[in-house]
Each structure stands twice: as structure tokens, then as C-alpha cells.
Short mmCIF file of C-alpha atoms in Angstrom, two decimals:
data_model
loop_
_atom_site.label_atom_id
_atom_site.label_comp_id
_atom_site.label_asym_id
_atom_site.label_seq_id
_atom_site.Cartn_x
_atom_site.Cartn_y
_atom_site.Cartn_z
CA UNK X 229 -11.13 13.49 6.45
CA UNK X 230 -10.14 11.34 9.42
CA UNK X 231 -8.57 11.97 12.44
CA UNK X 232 -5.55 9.49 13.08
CA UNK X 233 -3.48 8.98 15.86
CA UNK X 234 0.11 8.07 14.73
CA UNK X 235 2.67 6.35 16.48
CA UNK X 236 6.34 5.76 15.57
CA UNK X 237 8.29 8.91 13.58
CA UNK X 238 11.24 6.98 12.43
CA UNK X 239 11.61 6.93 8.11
CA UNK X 240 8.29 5.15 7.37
CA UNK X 241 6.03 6.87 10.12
CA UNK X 242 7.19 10.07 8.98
CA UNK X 243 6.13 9.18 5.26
CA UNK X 244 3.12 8.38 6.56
CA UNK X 245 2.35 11.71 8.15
CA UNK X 246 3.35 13.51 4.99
CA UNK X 247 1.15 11.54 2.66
CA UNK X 248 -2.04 11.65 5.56
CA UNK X 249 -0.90 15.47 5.32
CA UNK X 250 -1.00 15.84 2.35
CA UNK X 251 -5.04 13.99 2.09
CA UNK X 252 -5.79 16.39 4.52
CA UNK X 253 -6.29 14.35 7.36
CA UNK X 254 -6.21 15.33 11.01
CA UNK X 255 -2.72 13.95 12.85
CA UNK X 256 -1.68 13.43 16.13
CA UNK X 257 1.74 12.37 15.81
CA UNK X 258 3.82 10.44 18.73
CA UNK X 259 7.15 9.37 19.28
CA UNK X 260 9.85 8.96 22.29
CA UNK X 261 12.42 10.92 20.46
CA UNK X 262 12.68 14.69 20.78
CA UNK X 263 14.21 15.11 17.11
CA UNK X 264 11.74 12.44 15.68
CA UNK X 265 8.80 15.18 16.96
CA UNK X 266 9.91 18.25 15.33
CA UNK X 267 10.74 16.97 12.15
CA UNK X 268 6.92 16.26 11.50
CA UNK X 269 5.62 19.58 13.41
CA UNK X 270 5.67 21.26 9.98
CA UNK X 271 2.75 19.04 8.46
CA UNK X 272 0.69 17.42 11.59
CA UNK X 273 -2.07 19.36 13.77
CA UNK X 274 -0.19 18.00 16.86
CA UNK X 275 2.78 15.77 18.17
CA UNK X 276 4.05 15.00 21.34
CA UNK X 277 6.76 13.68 22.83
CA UNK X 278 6.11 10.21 25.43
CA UNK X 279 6.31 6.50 25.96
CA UNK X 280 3.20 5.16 24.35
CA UNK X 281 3.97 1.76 26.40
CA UNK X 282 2.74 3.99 29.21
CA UNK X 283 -1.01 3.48 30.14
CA UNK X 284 -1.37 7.15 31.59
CA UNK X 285 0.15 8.29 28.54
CA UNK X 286 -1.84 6.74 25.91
CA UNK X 287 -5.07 7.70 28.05
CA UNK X 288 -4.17 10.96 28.28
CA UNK X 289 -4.37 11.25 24.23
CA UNK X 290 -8.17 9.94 24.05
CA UNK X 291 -7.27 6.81 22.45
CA UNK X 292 -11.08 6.39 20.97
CA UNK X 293 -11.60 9.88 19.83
CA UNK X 294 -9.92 9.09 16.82
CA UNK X 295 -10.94 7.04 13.57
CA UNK X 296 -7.68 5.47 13.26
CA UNK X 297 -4.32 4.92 15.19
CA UNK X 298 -1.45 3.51 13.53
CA UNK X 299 1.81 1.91 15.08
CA UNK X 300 4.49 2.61 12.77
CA UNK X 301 7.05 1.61 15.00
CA UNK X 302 9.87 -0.30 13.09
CA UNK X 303 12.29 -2.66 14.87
CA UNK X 304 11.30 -2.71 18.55
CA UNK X 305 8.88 -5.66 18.66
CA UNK X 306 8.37 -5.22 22.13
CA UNK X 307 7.30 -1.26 22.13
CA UNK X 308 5.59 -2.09 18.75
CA UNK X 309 2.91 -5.10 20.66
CA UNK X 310 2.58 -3.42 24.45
CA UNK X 311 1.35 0.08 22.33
CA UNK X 312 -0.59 -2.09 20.32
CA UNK X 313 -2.23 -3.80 23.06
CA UNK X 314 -2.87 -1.08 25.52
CA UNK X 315 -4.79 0.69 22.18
CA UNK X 316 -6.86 -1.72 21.57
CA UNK X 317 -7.67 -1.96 25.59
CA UNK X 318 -8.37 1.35 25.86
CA UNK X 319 -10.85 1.32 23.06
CA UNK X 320 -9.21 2.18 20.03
CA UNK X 321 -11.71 2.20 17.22
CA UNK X 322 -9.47 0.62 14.45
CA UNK X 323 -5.70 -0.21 14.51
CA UNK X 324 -3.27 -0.91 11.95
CA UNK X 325 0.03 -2.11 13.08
CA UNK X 326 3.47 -2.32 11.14
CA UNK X 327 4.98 -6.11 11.19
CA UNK X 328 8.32 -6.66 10.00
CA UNK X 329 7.61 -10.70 9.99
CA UNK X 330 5.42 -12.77 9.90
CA UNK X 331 5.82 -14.00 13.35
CA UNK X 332 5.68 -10.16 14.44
CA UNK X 333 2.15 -10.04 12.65
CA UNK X 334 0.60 -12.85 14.13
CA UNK X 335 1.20 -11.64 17.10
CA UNK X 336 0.09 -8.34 16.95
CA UNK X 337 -3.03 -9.67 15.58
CA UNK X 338 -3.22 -11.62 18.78
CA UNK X 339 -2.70 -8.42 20.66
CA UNK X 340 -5.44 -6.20 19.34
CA UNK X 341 -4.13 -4.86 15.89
CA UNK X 342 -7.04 -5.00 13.34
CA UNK X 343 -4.96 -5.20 10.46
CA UNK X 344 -0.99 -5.06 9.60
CA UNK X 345 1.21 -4.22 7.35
CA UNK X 346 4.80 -4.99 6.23
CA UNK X 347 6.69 -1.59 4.17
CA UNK X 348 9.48 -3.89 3.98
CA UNK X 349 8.20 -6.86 2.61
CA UNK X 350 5.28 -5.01 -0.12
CA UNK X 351 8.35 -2.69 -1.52
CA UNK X 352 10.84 -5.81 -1.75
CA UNK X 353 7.66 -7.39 -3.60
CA UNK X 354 6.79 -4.85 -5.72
CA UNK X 355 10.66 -3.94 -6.81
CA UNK X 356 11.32 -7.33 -7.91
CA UNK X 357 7.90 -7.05 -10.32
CA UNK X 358 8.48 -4.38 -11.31
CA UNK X 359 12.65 -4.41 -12.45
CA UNK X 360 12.34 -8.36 -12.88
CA UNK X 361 10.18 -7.37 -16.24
CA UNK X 362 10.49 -5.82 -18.80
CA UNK X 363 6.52 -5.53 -19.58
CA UNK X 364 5.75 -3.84 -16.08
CA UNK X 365 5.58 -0.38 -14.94
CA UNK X 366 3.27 -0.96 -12.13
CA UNK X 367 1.09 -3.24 -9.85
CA UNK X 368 -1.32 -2.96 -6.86
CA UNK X 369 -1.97 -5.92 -4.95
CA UNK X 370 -5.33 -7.23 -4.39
CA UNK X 371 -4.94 -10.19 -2.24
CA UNK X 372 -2.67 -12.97 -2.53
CA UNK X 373 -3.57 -14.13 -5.91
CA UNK X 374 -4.82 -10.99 -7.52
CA UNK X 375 -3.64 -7.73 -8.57
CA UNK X 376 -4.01 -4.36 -10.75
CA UNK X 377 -0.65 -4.72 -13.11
CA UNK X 378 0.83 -1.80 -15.56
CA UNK X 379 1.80 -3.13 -18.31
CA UNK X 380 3.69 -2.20 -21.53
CA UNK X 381 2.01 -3.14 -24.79
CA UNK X 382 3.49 -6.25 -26.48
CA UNK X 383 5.09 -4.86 -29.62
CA UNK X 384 3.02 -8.06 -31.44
CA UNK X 385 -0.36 -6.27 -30.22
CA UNK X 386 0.20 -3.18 -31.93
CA UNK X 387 -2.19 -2.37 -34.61
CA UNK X 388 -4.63 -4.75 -33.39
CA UNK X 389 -7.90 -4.18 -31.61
CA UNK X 390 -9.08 -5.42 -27.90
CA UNK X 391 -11.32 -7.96 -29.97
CA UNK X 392 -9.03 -9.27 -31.96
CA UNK X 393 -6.93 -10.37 -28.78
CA UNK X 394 -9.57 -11.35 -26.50
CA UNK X 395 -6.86 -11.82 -23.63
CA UNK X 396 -10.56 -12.05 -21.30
CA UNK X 397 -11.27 -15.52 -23.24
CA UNK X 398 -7.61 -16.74 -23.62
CA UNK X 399 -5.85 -15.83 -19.73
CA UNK X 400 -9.00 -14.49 -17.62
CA UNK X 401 -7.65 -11.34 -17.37
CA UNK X 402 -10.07 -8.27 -17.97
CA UNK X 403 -8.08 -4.68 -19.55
CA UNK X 404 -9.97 -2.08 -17.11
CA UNK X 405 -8.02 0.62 -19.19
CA UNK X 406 -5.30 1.82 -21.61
CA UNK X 407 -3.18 4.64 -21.05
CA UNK X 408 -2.18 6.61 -23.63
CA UNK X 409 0.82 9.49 -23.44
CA UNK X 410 0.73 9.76 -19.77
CA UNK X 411 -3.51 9.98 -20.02
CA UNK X 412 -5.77 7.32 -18.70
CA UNK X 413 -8.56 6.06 -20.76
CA UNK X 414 -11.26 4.03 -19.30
CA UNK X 415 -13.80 3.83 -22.42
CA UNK X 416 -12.86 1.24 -23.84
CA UNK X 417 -14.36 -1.50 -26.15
CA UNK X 418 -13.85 -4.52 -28.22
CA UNK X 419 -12.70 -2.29 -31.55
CA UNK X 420 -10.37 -0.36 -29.31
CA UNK X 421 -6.58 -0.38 -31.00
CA UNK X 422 -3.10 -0.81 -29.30
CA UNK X 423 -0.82 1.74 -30.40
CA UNK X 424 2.93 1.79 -29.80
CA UNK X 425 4.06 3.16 -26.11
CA UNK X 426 0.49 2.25 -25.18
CA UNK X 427 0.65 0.85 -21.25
CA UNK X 428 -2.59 -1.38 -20.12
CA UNK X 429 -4.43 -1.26 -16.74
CA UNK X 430 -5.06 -5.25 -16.48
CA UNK X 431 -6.95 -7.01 -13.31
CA UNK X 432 -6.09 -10.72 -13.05
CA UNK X 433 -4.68 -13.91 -11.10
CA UNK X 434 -0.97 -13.59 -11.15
CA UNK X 435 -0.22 -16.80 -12.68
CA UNK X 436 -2.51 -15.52 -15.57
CA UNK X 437 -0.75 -12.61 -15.99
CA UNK X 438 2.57 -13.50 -16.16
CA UNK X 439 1.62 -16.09 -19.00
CA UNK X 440 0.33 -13.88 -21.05
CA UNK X 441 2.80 -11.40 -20.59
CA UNK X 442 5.63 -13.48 -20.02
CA UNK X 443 6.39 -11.80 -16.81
CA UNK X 444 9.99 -13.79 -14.69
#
């Protein structure tokens, strides 16, 4: 369990809360906005209502008591670098910031944020992977040439065993599972079959990947 300081209630800090929440972790939630605050009070420890561009403010929380603070706040780039900065200046063990461009993320990198990340810009990423095939269900990126894809059995590789395709030799890409009516299986060898409605947990280079399952 951590304890995490959150900052910025609007759609994606309050999706945040729930899903820390819901991990059990320990929130402090913050936001200017009265109505923002209350609709989070039913699943964070705390949450209070201030100006987090405010140096008293943000001191008055105990900025380095906690394992993580995160600045979820969206469109003001302004609010979004100042809270950033003063966080880091006050001794903030680890912040993560939320960029909505790439100019925005350098500098809040600049400005004390550890590491960022862009909602926006991962969904828009992910949605056009995932609808833009029809092999896909799922991916998790890795970095920015690797990534954990969900992907439908070809109908061509039913019947036929792990071995017999040898997708490791021919497209460097290693099968780290196959998932079988809704139920993960992770022991798995070279005289493992493909069965129809089969989905495959694959690790690989993206250009790999969509070559050998002719992902657009």
C-alpha cells in the first residue's frame, strides 16, 4: 500500500482515485473546485479543497510524507508546472505529472516531474490498435518499440502445435501464454495446440508483430 497525494479531480484524476481506491492505497485527494472534492469523498481517506500553486498550501499537506504525488491536472498548463515545481521543491519523494503534449512534458520534466504521462495520447494509441485489427483484443506498451499484444488465433494456426509454428525463429516474437475460454494458461510448450477462439499473450517489437499478424 502507498500513500499518494493526488492532485487534479477533473474526469481522469477522479479515475485515478477510484482505481488507487480500489488497490487499497492511502489518498489525499486535492482540487480548487468544491464539487470536484465531494465527488471523490466516498472512496479517498482525505480531500481538501485549495490552490496547490500556493506554497503555504502545498506545505501545509506534508508534501514528503507521501510515496507518491500525482498532478492530474488536465488543460491548465500553467497550474499543472507551478504545482509540479513547488512539489518537487518541497521535497516530494516521486512525482508523476499528466502532459497533454509533448511540449507540456518536456517541460514538466524540466520542472521537477519524475515521470509523465499522456491519458490522451496512450488511449488514442491503444484504440486505433486495437479497432484498426481485426487480430487484436489487447496490448500493453513496453517502451517505444515493444509491447505485450492480445491476439486472436489465425484461423490457419488452428490444429497446429507451438512447434510446428515456431513464430520465436520466424518474427522474434516469444508466446508468454494462451488463453483459453476467458482462462489464462501460462504452461506452455513446444507440443502445445491452437484451438479455435484461442487468444495469445505475445511479447515482441511492433514491426514484428504486425508482420506476422498482419496487423494495419
Amino acid at each position: 500500500m502507498k500513500s499518494v497525494l493526488l492532485i487534479g479531480l477533473g474526469r481522469f484524476g477522479r479515475e485515478v482515485a477510484l482505481n488507487l481506491s480500489e488497490h487499497r492505497h492511502e489518498i489525499m485527494a486535492v482540487d480548487e473546485v468544491e464539487e470536484r472534492v465531494n465527488a471523490v469523498l466516498p472512496f479517498v481517506d482525505n480531500a481538501l479543497i485549495g490552490d496547490t500553486k500556493n506554497e503555504e498550501f502545498l506545505l501545509s499537506l506534508g508534501v514528503d510524507n507521501y510515496d507518491l504525488c500525482i498532478v492530474a491536472i488536465g488543460e491548465d498548463f500553467q497550474s499543472s508546472l507551478e504545482t509540479t515545481a513547488l512539489l518537487k521543491e518541497l521535497g516530494a519523494n516521486y512525482v508523476v505529472a499528466r502532459a497533454s503534449s509533448d511540449v507540456h512534458a518536456k517541460f514538466l520534466l524540466k520542472n521537477g516531474a519524475d515521470e509523465v504521462v499522456f491519458p490522451e495520447k496512450q488511449l488514442g494509441k491503444w484504440t486505433a490498435i486495437r479497432f484498426g485489427s481485426k487480430h487484436v483484443r489487447d496490448y500493453i506498451e513496453m517502451d517505444d518499440e515493444n509491447a505485450i499484444f492480445e491476439v486472436f488465433v489465425p484461423e490457419k494456426w488452428v490444429g497446429k502445435s507451438i512447434g510446428n509454428i515456431d513464430i520465436r525463429k520466424k518474427y522474434n516474437i516469444n508466446i508468454l501464454g494462451i488463453k483459453k475460454r476467458q482462462k489464462l494458461n501460462v504452461s506452455i510448450n513446444a507440443d502445445t495446440v491452437f484451438e479455435k477462439d484461442d487468444t495469445l499473450l505475445v511479447l515482441g517489437e511492433y514491426k514484428n508483430v504486425e508482420r506476422c499478424f498482419h496487423i494495419d
